[in-house]
Amino acid sequence: MSRTDRTLAQGHPGSTDAPWRRAAAGANLLGADGRLDATIFEEITTLAVRTGAINLGQGFPDEDGPRIMAEAARDAIASGANQYAPGKGIPALREAIAAHQQRFYGLELDPDSQVVVTTGATEAIAAALLALTGPGDEVLTFEPFYDSYGAVIGLSGATHTTSPLAAPDFHPDLEALEAAVSDRTRAILVNNPHNPMGSVFTRAELTRIVELANRHDAIIITDEVYEHLTFGVEHIPVATLPGAAERTLTISSAGKTFSFTGWKVGWVSGPAELVAAVRTVKQFLSYSSGTPFQPAVAAGLALEQEFFNGISSSLQAKRDILAEGLRAAGLEVFLPEGTYFINVDAAPLGVTDATALAYRLPELVGVAAIPVPVFCHPEGAERTKSLLRFAFCKRAEVLEEAASRLAGLRERL
């Protein structure tokens, strides 16, 4: 075995705190023996392929987004937009992002200094955390948390602290939140609408987050990629609240809104000095990407209100199809207020280990899901040990078949 292989498999004696290990530990990818495990997404997807199961584990649509955007991307390729874009994004897209924020939320942004285009929201989050946090800092997220948060916090060297989102509504416990924020908190990372739990935070809850950030001089980083995917509730950007704009970085992307997740076009907006810090780090991650997709996303952001209304109404119908099948299976269903994920509790079926059930589901009923404990630290994993997450961003006929299969779960168990 080579020296590199030994380092990766067992950990070099001098590398127990190597950056890759911190990232892996933060994303719950290190086993009890310190070895690197495959991600749960990879393992569940492999099971789904092997068994022919409907994969409702990973959150990606099975239909493309607006034709006008695809045509715009093809036109850009044909016209030669195939080289590096400017590091902060093409002017047309930065202007479209600023116009979107003003149109939907009344936020006024300078597209030249207050917006930067990134390789998806994932790079935006990484660049923000790496730019603004480090050893000795604390970064607070709500738990369960999207796995890349833990990975990048680990990579930055900061300490990852959490505040719980508990059943049945998965909204912040404001007393627990206040106890978790301190003068060591450098950043509060808010995922709203929330993945994996599907909650949409209220104005009062967001206001409290802003108050705590001001009290402790913390930056607020908001991941709002599901901003247009809410069901009968209002999405409130943190940056619109009093006392928030000067300390808030807002992140979103084209992937979830327009169903072009493979294009990987995201963005960060906020105060010029914070955006400059993010841009400084971002330019040494990808520099730029997605040149022909950027004008296409600009076209998408300018679509009529009818399009944005239609996204949520279509998804809500799909949510309800899957929810019916999950209820028929005897699971306790937590109806989401946003995103395209629905969570269930398997405890009514006598199942206390959702992770074990997730590995059995493809064989049992031909449907794949992700256990919620993988999005948690150990204490949170115990609190959510019987919960499963399903994605409903699929064609209606696929969800109807999945619902039919799931309805037989009680008998199969």
Tab-separated table of C-alpha atoms in Angstrom:
chain	number	residue	atom	x	y	z
A	1	MET	CA	0.000	0.000	0.000
A	2	SER	CA	1.335	3.420	-0.944
A	3	ARG	CA	1.950	6.195	1.571
A	4	THR	CA	-1.049	8.105	0.155
A	5	ASP	CA	-3.286	5.038	0.407
A	6	ARG	CA	-2.261	4.498	4.028
A	7	THR	CA	-2.998	8.139	4.815
A	8	LEU	CA	-6.500	7.914	3.371
A	9	ALA	CA	-7.345	4.513	4.821
A	10	GLN	CA	-5.857	4.810	8.280
A	11	GLY	CA	-4.746	8.396	8.757
A	12	HIS	CA	-1.069	9.366	8.722
A	13	PRO	CA	0.233	9.782	12.282
A	14	GLY	CA	0.862	13.458	11.641
A	15	SER	CA	-2.390	14.083	9.790
A	16	THR	CA	-5.175	13.312	12.259
A	17	ASP	CA	-6.434	16.882	11.768
A	18	ALA	CA	-5.881	16.975	8.012
A	19	PRO	CA	-8.377	19.216	6.176
A	20	TRP	CA	-9.936	16.299	4.322
A	21	ARG	CA	-10.559	14.535	7.637
A	22	ARG	CA	-12.230	17.610	9.105
A	23	ALA	CA	-14.445	17.863	6.029
A	24	ALA	CA	-15.318	14.171	6.136
A	25	ALA	CA	-16.037	14.254	9.860
A	26	GLY	CA	-18.212	17.331	9.418
A	27	ALA	CA	-20.305	15.516	6.797
A	28	ASN	CA	-20.551	12.338	8.922
A	29	LEU	CA	-18.387	10.368	6.496
A	30	LEU	CA	-15.890	8.935	8.989
A	31	GLY	CA	-16.710	5.593	10.518
A	32	ALA	CA	-16.143	4.728	14.166
A	33	ASP	CA	-12.725	3.331	13.207
A	34	GLY	CA	-11.769	6.532	11.415
A	35	ARG	CA	-12.091	5.090	7.934
A	36	LEU	CA	-13.745	7.018	5.130
A	37	ASP	CA	-17.262	5.791	4.344
A	38	ALA	CA	-19.240	6.265	1.137
A	39	THR	CA	-22.000	8.849	1.328
A	40	ILE	CA	-25.476	7.583	2.161
A	41	PHE	CA	-26.652	9.104	-1.129
A	42	GLU	CA	-24.193	6.979	-3.096
A	43	GLU	CA	-25.112	3.823	-1.208
A	44	ILE	CA	-28.874	4.300	-1.459
A	45	THR	CA	-28.637	5.205	-5.150
A	46	THR	CA	-26.589	2.071	-5.777
A	47	LEU	CA	-29.272	-0.008	-4.024
A	48	ALA	CA	-32.009	1.682	-6.042
A	49	VAL	CA	-30.230	0.909	-9.329
A	50	ARG	CA	-29.557	-2.693	-8.346
A	51	THR	CA	-33.146	-3.370	-7.283
A	52	GLY	CA	-34.907	-1.209	-9.863
A	53	ALA	CA	-36.402	0.902	-7.071
A	54	ILE	CA	-37.833	4.374	-7.591
A	55	ASN	CA	-35.162	6.662	-6.197
A	56	LEU	CA	-36.758	9.310	-3.990
A	57	GLY	CA	-33.549	9.734	-2.031
A	58	GLN	CA	-31.581	12.395	-3.884
A	59	GLY	CA	-33.304	15.673	-4.598
A	60	PHE	CA	-33.101	16.244	-8.307
A	61	PRO	CA	-36.003	16.625	-10.767
A	62	ASP	CA	-36.649	14.123	-13.547
A	63	GLU	CA	-37.887	16.812	-15.940
A	64	ASP	CA	-36.031	19.735	-17.495
A	65	GLY	CA	-36.950	23.345	-16.832
A	66	PRO	CA	-38.274	26.047	-19.185
A	67	ARG	CA	-37.571	25.522	-22.875
A	68	ILE	CA	-36.717	29.191	-23.330
A	69	MET	CA	-33.763	28.742	-20.978
A	70	ALA	CA	-32.487	25.615	-22.735
A	71	GLU	CA	-32.730	27.412	-26.068
A	72	ALA	CA	-30.872	30.403	-24.671
A	73	ALA	CA	-28.053	28.097	-23.499
A	74	ARG	CA	-27.839	26.439	-26.908
A	75	ASP	CA	-27.777	29.839	-28.600
A	76	ALA	CA	-24.983	30.983	-26.291
A	77	ILE	CA	-22.902	27.907	-27.133
A	78	ALA	CA	-23.522	28.379	-30.854
A	79	SER	CA	-22.553	32.043	-30.670
A	80	GLY	CA	-19.224	31.257	-29.005
A	81	ALA	CA	-19.860	31.893	-25.292
A	82	ASN	CA	-17.616	28.966	-24.400
A	83	GLN	CA	-14.622	30.530	-22.683
A	84	TYR	CA	-14.142	31.922	-19.187
A	85	ALA	CA	-16.834	34.243	-17.931
A	86	PRO	CA	-15.759	37.187	-15.760
A	87	GLY	CA	-14.844	35.937	-12.294
A	88	LYS	CA	-17.850	37.614	-10.687
A	89	GLY	CA	-20.266	36.541	-13.451
A	90	ILE	CA	-21.433	38.075	-16.717
A	91	PRO	CA	-23.014	41.529	-16.309
A	92	ALA	CA	-26.388	40.385	-17.715
A	93	LEU	CA	-26.782	37.726	-15.020
A	94	ARG	CA	-25.626	39.965	-12.170
A	95	GLU	CA	-28.107	42.586	-13.336
A	96	ALA	CA	-30.857	39.951	-13.563
A	97	ILE	CA	-30.123	38.777	-10.017
A	98	ALA	CA	-30.309	42.334	-8.710
A	99	ALA	CA	-33.561	42.891	-10.626
A	100	HIS	CA	-34.996	39.658	-9.183
A	101	GLN	CA	-34.211	40.726	-5.619
A	102	GLN	CA	-35.842	44.099	-6.197
A	103	ARG	CA	-38.871	42.651	-7.996
A	104	PHE	CA	-39.714	39.985	-5.430
A	105	TYR	CA	-38.388	41.453	-2.179
A	106	GLY	CA	-37.748	45.175	-2.637
A	107	LEU	CA	-33.999	44.765	-2.093
A	108	GLU	CA	-31.801	47.273	-3.919
A	109	LEU	CA	-28.434	45.871	-5.000
A	110	ASP	CA	-25.525	47.201	-7.028
A	111	PRO	CA	-24.931	44.362	-9.528
A	112	ASP	CA	-21.292	45.360	-9.889
A	113	SER	CA	-20.276	45.266	-6.216
A	114	GLN	CA	-23.034	43.422	-4.342
A	115	VAL	CA	-23.549	40.309	-6.483
A	116	VAL	CA	-21.187	37.477	-7.418
A	117	VAL	CA	-22.052	34.427	-9.529
A	118	THR	CA	-20.842	31.052	-8.231
A	119	THR	CA	-20.679	27.420	-9.295
A	120	GLY	CA	-23.989	26.595	-7.695
A	121	ALA	CA	-25.076	27.445	-4.169
A	122	THR	CA	-22.629	24.818	-2.888
A	123	GLU	CA	-19.631	26.901	-3.933
A	124	ALA	CA	-21.320	30.034	-2.619
A	125	ILE	CA	-21.675	28.450	0.829
A	126	ALA	CA	-18.108	27.151	0.761
A	127	ALA	CA	-16.648	30.480	-0.337
A	128	ALA	CA	-18.611	32.391	2.306
A	129	LEU	CA	-17.617	30.100	5.167
A	130	LEU	CA	-13.974	29.832	4.084
A	131	ALA	CA	-13.768	33.600	3.628
A	132	LEU	CA	-15.321	34.614	6.918
A	133	THR	CA	-14.795	31.857	9.503
A	134	GLY	CA	-11.856	29.900	10.872
A	135	PRO	CA	-10.270	28.306	13.939
A	136	GLY	CA	-11.633	29.754	17.178
A	137	ASP	CA	-14.933	30.732	15.560
A	138	GLU	CA	-18.272	28.995	15.906
A	139	VAL	CA	-20.731	28.551	13.042
A	140	LEU	CA	-24.294	27.810	14.060
A	141	THR	CA	-26.715	25.857	11.880
A	142	PHE	CA	-30.121	24.437	12.560
A	143	GLU	CA	-30.214	20.662	12.930
A	144	PRO	CA	-30.844	18.553	10.891
A	145	PHE	CA	-28.513	20.346	8.471
A	146	TYR	CA	-27.593	19.954	4.806
A	147	ASP	CA	-24.460	17.794	4.795
A	148	SER	CA	-22.193	20.195	2.903
A	149	TYR	CA	-22.541	22.699	5.759
A	150	GLY	CA	-20.790	20.366	8.169
A	151	ALA	CA	-18.109	19.512	5.625
A	152	VAL	CA	-17.164	23.126	4.873
A	153	ILE	CA	-17.341	24.224	8.512
A	154	GLY	CA	-14.924	21.381	9.257
A	155	LEU	CA	-12.686	22.448	6.394
A	156	SER	CA	-12.629	26.038	7.677
A	157	GLY	CA	-11.445	24.897	11.104
A	158	ALA	CA	-14.395	26.546	12.861
A	159	THR	CA	-16.546	24.740	15.415
A	160	HIS	CA	-19.972	23.600	14.232
A	161	THR	CA	-22.735	24.306	16.757
A	162	THR	CA	-26.423	23.556	16.241
A	163	SER	CA	-29.924	24.451	17.353
A	164	PRO	CA	-32.618	21.761	16.967
A	165	LEU	CA	-35.626	21.659	14.678
A	166	ALA	CA	-38.059	19.242	16.305
A	167	ALA	CA	-41.181	17.424	15.158
A	168	PRO	CA	-43.903	18.007	14.265
A	169	ASP	CA	-43.334	21.418	12.618
A	170	PHE	CA	-39.498	21.566	12.568
A	171	HIS	CA	-39.389	25.264	13.375
A	172	PRO	CA	-36.703	26.883	15.561
A	173	ASP	CA	-36.906	26.545	19.321
A	174	LEU	CA	-36.127	30.169	20.143
A	175	GLU	CA	-34.972	29.460	23.696
A	176	ALA	CA	-32.591	26.764	22.488
A	177	LEU	CA	-31.394	29.092	19.732
A	178	GLU	CA	-30.618	31.883	22.183
A	179	ALA	CA	-28.678	29.450	24.352
A	180	ALA	CA	-26.652	28.280	21.351
A	181	VAL	CA	-25.568	31.740	20.140
A	182	SER	CA	-22.689	33.425	21.942
A	183	ASP	CA	-19.943	35.957	21.348
A	184	ARG	CA	-17.931	33.092	19.810
A	185	THR	CA	-20.570	32.711	17.082
A	186	ARG	CA	-19.016	34.181	13.963
A	187	ALA	CA	-21.774	33.119	11.553
A	188	ILE	CA	-25.364	31.888	11.722
A	189	LEU	CA	-26.124	29.770	8.655
A	190	VAL	CA	-29.860	29.782	7.921
A	191	ASN	CA	-31.311	27.336	5.399
A	192	ASN	CA	-34.803	28.649	4.682
A	193	PRO	CA	-36.922	27.058	3.257
A	194	HIS	CA	-35.240	24.224	5.073
A	195	ASN	CA	-33.681	21.084	3.631
A	196	PRO	CA	-34.164	18.376	4.810
A	197	MET	CA	-37.168	19.227	7.000
A	198	GLY	CA	-39.344	21.321	4.664
A	199	SER	CA	-40.150	24.076	7.172
A	200	VAL	CA	-40.412	27.766	6.209
A	201	PHE	CA	-39.373	30.035	9.059
A	202	THR	CA	-41.785	32.725	10.216
A	203	ARG	CA	-41.097	36.443	10.388
A	204	ALA	CA	-40.913	36.256	14.200
A	205	GLU	CA	-38.371	33.432	14.067
A	206	LEU	CA	-36.208	35.196	11.502
A	207	THR	CA	-36.434	38.449	13.435
A	208	ARG	CA	-35.086	36.679	16.510
A	209	ILE	CA	-32.167	35.331	14.505
A	210	VAL	CA	-31.351	38.877	13.363
A	211	GLU	CA	-31.598	40.198	16.932
A	212	LEU	CA	-29.183	37.537	18.176
A	213	ALA	CA	-26.766	38.192	15.315
A	214	ASN	CA	-26.746	41.884	16.164
A	215	ARG	CA	-26.320	41.212	19.879
A	216	HIS	CA	-23.292	38.977	19.277
A	217	ASP	CA	-21.951	40.697	16.127
A	218	ALA	CA	-22.397	37.590	13.963
A	219	ILE	CA	-22.695	37.370	10.189
A	220	ILE	CA	-25.851	35.776	8.791
A	221	ILE	CA	-25.460	33.506	5.769
A	222	THR	CA	-28.791	32.498	4.257
A	223	ASP	CA	-29.223	29.568	1.889
A	224	GLU	CA	-32.479	30.381	0.081
A	225	VAL	CA	-32.299	28.015	-2.896
A	226	TYR	CA	-35.907	26.890	-2.320
A	227	GLU	CA	-37.206	30.482	-2.151
A	228	HIS	CA	-39.856	29.928	-4.847
A	229	LEU	CA	-40.882	26.456	-3.668
A	230	THR	CA	-43.299	27.186	-0.821
A	231	PHE	CA	-46.863	26.010	-0.274
A	232	GLY	CA	-49.276	28.615	1.021
A	233	VAL	CA	-46.724	30.363	3.225
A	234	GLU	CA	-44.546	33.394	2.580
A	235	HIS	CA	-40.811	33.166	2.058
A	236	ILE	CA	-39.169	36.084	3.865
A	237	PRO	CA	-35.536	36.805	2.964
A	238	VAL	CA	-33.552	37.616	6.095
A	239	ALA	CA	-31.950	40.589	4.337
A	240	THR	CA	-35.335	42.372	4.225
A	241	LEU	CA	-35.647	42.511	8.022
A	242	PRO	CA	-34.602	45.530	10.114
A	243	GLY	CA	-30.967	45.351	11.179
A	244	ALA	CA	-30.140	42.477	8.825
A	245	ALA	CA	-29.002	43.888	5.477
A	246	GLU	CA	-25.592	45.091	6.629
A	247	ARG	CA	-24.607	41.677	8.033
A	248	THR	CA	-26.409	39.225	5.718
A	249	LEU	CA	-25.153	37.276	2.714
A	250	THR	CA	-28.010	35.821	0.666
A	251	ILE	CA	-27.382	32.711	-1.430
A	252	SER	CA	-29.594	31.171	-4.108
A	253	SER	CA	-29.267	29.307	-7.400
A	254	ALA	CA	-30.944	28.345	-10.646
A	255	GLY	CA	-30.949	24.616	-9.965
A	256	LYS	CA	-33.999	24.293	-7.716
A	257	THR	CA	-36.075	27.162	-9.118
A	258	PHE	CA	-35.696	26.189	-12.781
A	259	SER	CA	-35.006	22.418	-12.563
A	260	PHE	CA	-31.564	22.714	-14.145
A	261	THR	CA	-29.523	21.322	-11.263
A	262	GLY	CA	-26.694	20.194	-13.568
A	263	TRP	CA	-25.967	23.721	-14.747
A	264	LYS	CA	-24.550	24.653	-11.333
A	265	VAL	CA	-25.214	28.385	-11.494
A	266	GLY	CA	-25.621	30.083	-8.126
A	267	TRP	CA	-25.022	33.490	-6.597
A	268	VAL	CA	-24.291	35.487	-3.458
A	269	SER	CA	-25.611	38.966	-2.760
A	270	GLY	CA	-25.230	41.336	0.158
A	271	PRO	CA	-23.059	44.196	1.482
A	272	ALA	CA	-20.208	45.051	-0.865
A	273	GLU	CA	-17.470	44.369	1.711
A	274	LEU	CA	-18.811	40.891	2.535
A	275	VAL	CA	-19.375	40.033	-1.129
A	276	ALA	CA	-15.809	41.142	-1.884
A	277	ALA	CA	-14.517	38.727	0.762
A	278	VAL	CA	-16.532	35.883	-0.742
A	279	ARG	CA	-15.389	36.785	-4.258
A	280	THR	CA	-11.756	36.762	-3.129
A	281	VAL	CA	-12.019	33.125	-2.027
A	282	LYS	CA	-14.378	32.051	-4.821
A	283	GLN	CA	-11.909	33.114	-7.528
A	284	PHE	CA	-9.428	30.533	-6.212
A	285	LEU	CA	-12.019	27.734	-6.108
A	286	SER	CA	-13.525	27.742	-9.605
A	287	TYR	CA	-12.697	31.282	-10.814
A	288	SER	CA	-15.702	31.071	-13.159
A	289	SER	CA	-17.953	28.447	-14.730
A	290	GLY	CA	-21.069	27.845	-16.783
A	291	THR	CA	-20.465	30.626	-19.295
A	292	PRO	CA	-23.235	29.628	-21.765
A	293	PHE	CA	-25.649	28.899	-18.935
A	294	GLN	CA	-25.347	32.331	-17.358
A	295	PRO	CA	-27.346	34.238	-20.023
A	296	ALA	CA	-29.916	31.442	-19.923
A	297	VAL	CA	-30.365	31.876	-16.180
A	298	ALA	CA	-30.685	35.626	-16.680
A	299	ALA	CA	-33.562	34.903	-19.080
A	300	GLY	CA	-35.161	32.608	-16.508
A	301	LEU	CA	-35.034	35.198	-13.743
A	302	ALA	CA	-36.972	37.578	-15.997
A	303	LEU	CA	-39.854	35.117	-16.604
A	304	GLU	CA	-43.406	36.257	-15.833
A	305	GLN	CA	-44.937	35.874	-12.369
A	306	GLU	CA	-47.163	33.103	-13.737
A	307	PHE	CA	-44.132	30.858	-14.105
A	308	PHE	CA	-43.013	31.314	-10.493
A	309	ASN	CA	-46.555	30.735	-9.214
A	310	GLY	CA	-46.786	27.568	-11.267
A	311	ILE	CA	-43.658	26.012	-9.768
A	312	SER	CA	-45.110	25.842	-6.266
A	313	SER	CA	-48.619	24.790	-7.313
A	314	SER	CA	-47.260	21.931	-9.414
A	315	LEU	CA	-44.953	20.778	-6.625
A	316	GLN	CA	-47.721	20.970	-4.041
A	317	ALA	CA	-49.827	18.568	-6.114
A	318	LYS	CA	-46.874	16.180	-6.305
A	319	ARG	CA	-46.296	16.481	-2.567
A	320	ASP	CA	-49.881	15.460	-1.901
A	321	ILE	CA	-49.672	12.409	-4.194
A	322	LEU	CA	-46.682	11.064	-2.290
A	323	ALA	CA	-48.108	12.009	1.106
A	324	GLU	CA	-51.183	9.874	0.410
A	325	GLY	CA	-49.058	6.804	-0.255
A	326	LEU	CA	-46.931	7.414	2.825
A	327	ARG	CA	-50.008	7.687	5.030
A	328	ALA	CA	-51.408	4.508	3.505
A	329	ALA	CA	-48.180	2.792	4.535
A	330	GLY	CA	-48.924	3.650	8.175
A	331	LEU	CA	-46.181	6.265	8.475
A	332	GLU	CA	-46.637	9.560	10.316
A	333	VAL	CA	-46.338	12.234	7.638
A	334	PHE	CA	-44.978	15.726	8.293
A	335	LEU	CA	-46.387	17.837	5.470
A	336	PRO	CA	-43.705	20.324	4.340
A	337	GLU	CA	-44.316	24.046	3.929
A	338	GLY	CA	-41.612	24.302	1.277
A	339	THR	CA	-38.766	22.585	-0.668
A	340	TYR	CA	-39.376	19.286	-2.424
A	341	PHE	CA	-38.791	16.976	0.503
A	342	ILE	CA	-41.327	15.265	2.742
A	343	ASN	CA	-40.406	13.611	6.034
A	344	VAL	CA	-42.070	10.743	7.853
A	345	ASP	CA	-41.760	8.966	11.174
A	346	ALA	CA	-41.558	5.178	10.918
A	347	ALA	CA	-42.210	4.679	14.646
A	348	PRO	CA	-45.951	3.920	14.145
A	349	LEU	CA	-44.832	0.796	12.253
A	350	GLY	CA	-42.645	-0.262	15.158
A	351	VAL	CA	-39.479	0.882	13.360
A	352	THR	CA	-36.999	2.769	15.525
A	353	ASP	CA	-33.996	2.712	13.165
A	354	ALA	CA	-34.702	4.705	10.011
A	355	THR	CA	-31.199	4.106	8.688
A	356	ALA	CA	-31.674	0.336	8.741
A	357	LEU	CA	-35.094	0.732	7.140
A	358	ALA	CA	-33.648	2.958	4.378
A	359	TYR	CA	-31.291	0.149	3.382
A	360	ARG	CA	-34.217	-2.316	3.294
A	361	LEU	CA	-36.799	-0.153	1.501
A	362	PRO	CA	-35.579	-0.734	-2.075
A	363	GLU	CA	-35.955	-4.503	-1.615
A	364	LEU	CA	-39.123	-4.294	0.480
A	365	VAL	CA	-41.262	-2.027	-1.701
A	366	GLY	CA	-39.102	-0.761	-4.554
A	367	VAL	CA	-38.726	2.824	-3.292
A	368	ALA	CA	-35.570	4.520	-1.955
A	369	ALA	CA	-35.358	7.239	0.720
A	370	ILE	CA	-32.719	8.899	2.914
A	371	PRO	CA	-32.642	8.562	6.725
A	372	VAL	CA	-32.741	11.934	8.495
A	373	PRO	CA	-30.122	11.000	11.155
A	374	VAL	CA	-27.365	11.335	8.521
A	375	PHE	CA	-28.030	15.096	8.572
A	376	CYS	CA	-27.252	15.341	12.300
A	377	HIS	CA	-24.571	15.205	14.951
A	378	PRO	CA	-24.886	12.216	17.324
A	379	GLU	CA	-27.375	13.852	19.714
A	380	GLY	CA	-29.533	15.021	16.832
A	381	ALA	CA	-29.283	11.623	15.172
A	382	GLU	CA	-30.749	10.061	18.293
A	383	ARG	CA	-33.590	12.590	18.288
A	384	THR	CA	-34.407	11.863	14.618
A	385	LYS	CA	-33.523	8.160	14.536
A	386	SER	CA	-36.918	7.014	13.201
A	387	LEU	CA	-37.317	9.704	10.503
A	388	LEU	CA	-36.998	9.284	6.725
A	389	ARG	CA	-36.854	11.894	3.951
A	390	PHE	CA	-38.428	11.402	0.513
A	391	ALA	CA	-38.056	13.706	-2.531
A	392	PHE	CA	-41.182	14.497	-4.550
A	393	CYS	CA	-39.596	16.493	-7.425
A	394	LYS	CA	-40.491	13.739	-9.897
A	395	ARG	CA	-43.119	13.279	-12.596
A	396	ALA	CA	-46.630	12.736	-11.263
A	397	GLU	CA	-46.836	9.224	-12.736
A	398	VAL	CA	-43.579	8.258	-11.008
A	399	LEU	CA	-44.914	9.516	-7.670
A	400	GLU	CA	-48.215	7.694	-8.175
A	401	GLU	CA	-46.319	4.442	-8.713
A	402	ALA	CA	-44.135	5.144	-5.677
A	403	ALA	CA	-47.232	5.874	-3.572
A	404	SER	CA	-48.785	2.596	-4.708
A	405	ARG	CA	-45.661	0.660	-3.752
A	406	LEU	CA	-45.309	2.399	-0.405
A	407	ALA	CA	-48.903	1.610	0.507
A	408	GLY	CA	-47.838	-2.020	0.917
A	409	LEU	CA	-45.011	-1.302	3.356
A	410	ARG	CA	-46.946	-2.230	6.514
A	411	GLU	CA	-47.680	-5.701	5.144
A	412	ARG	CA	-44.094	-6.198	3.911
A	413	LEU	CA	-42.705	-5.327	7.333
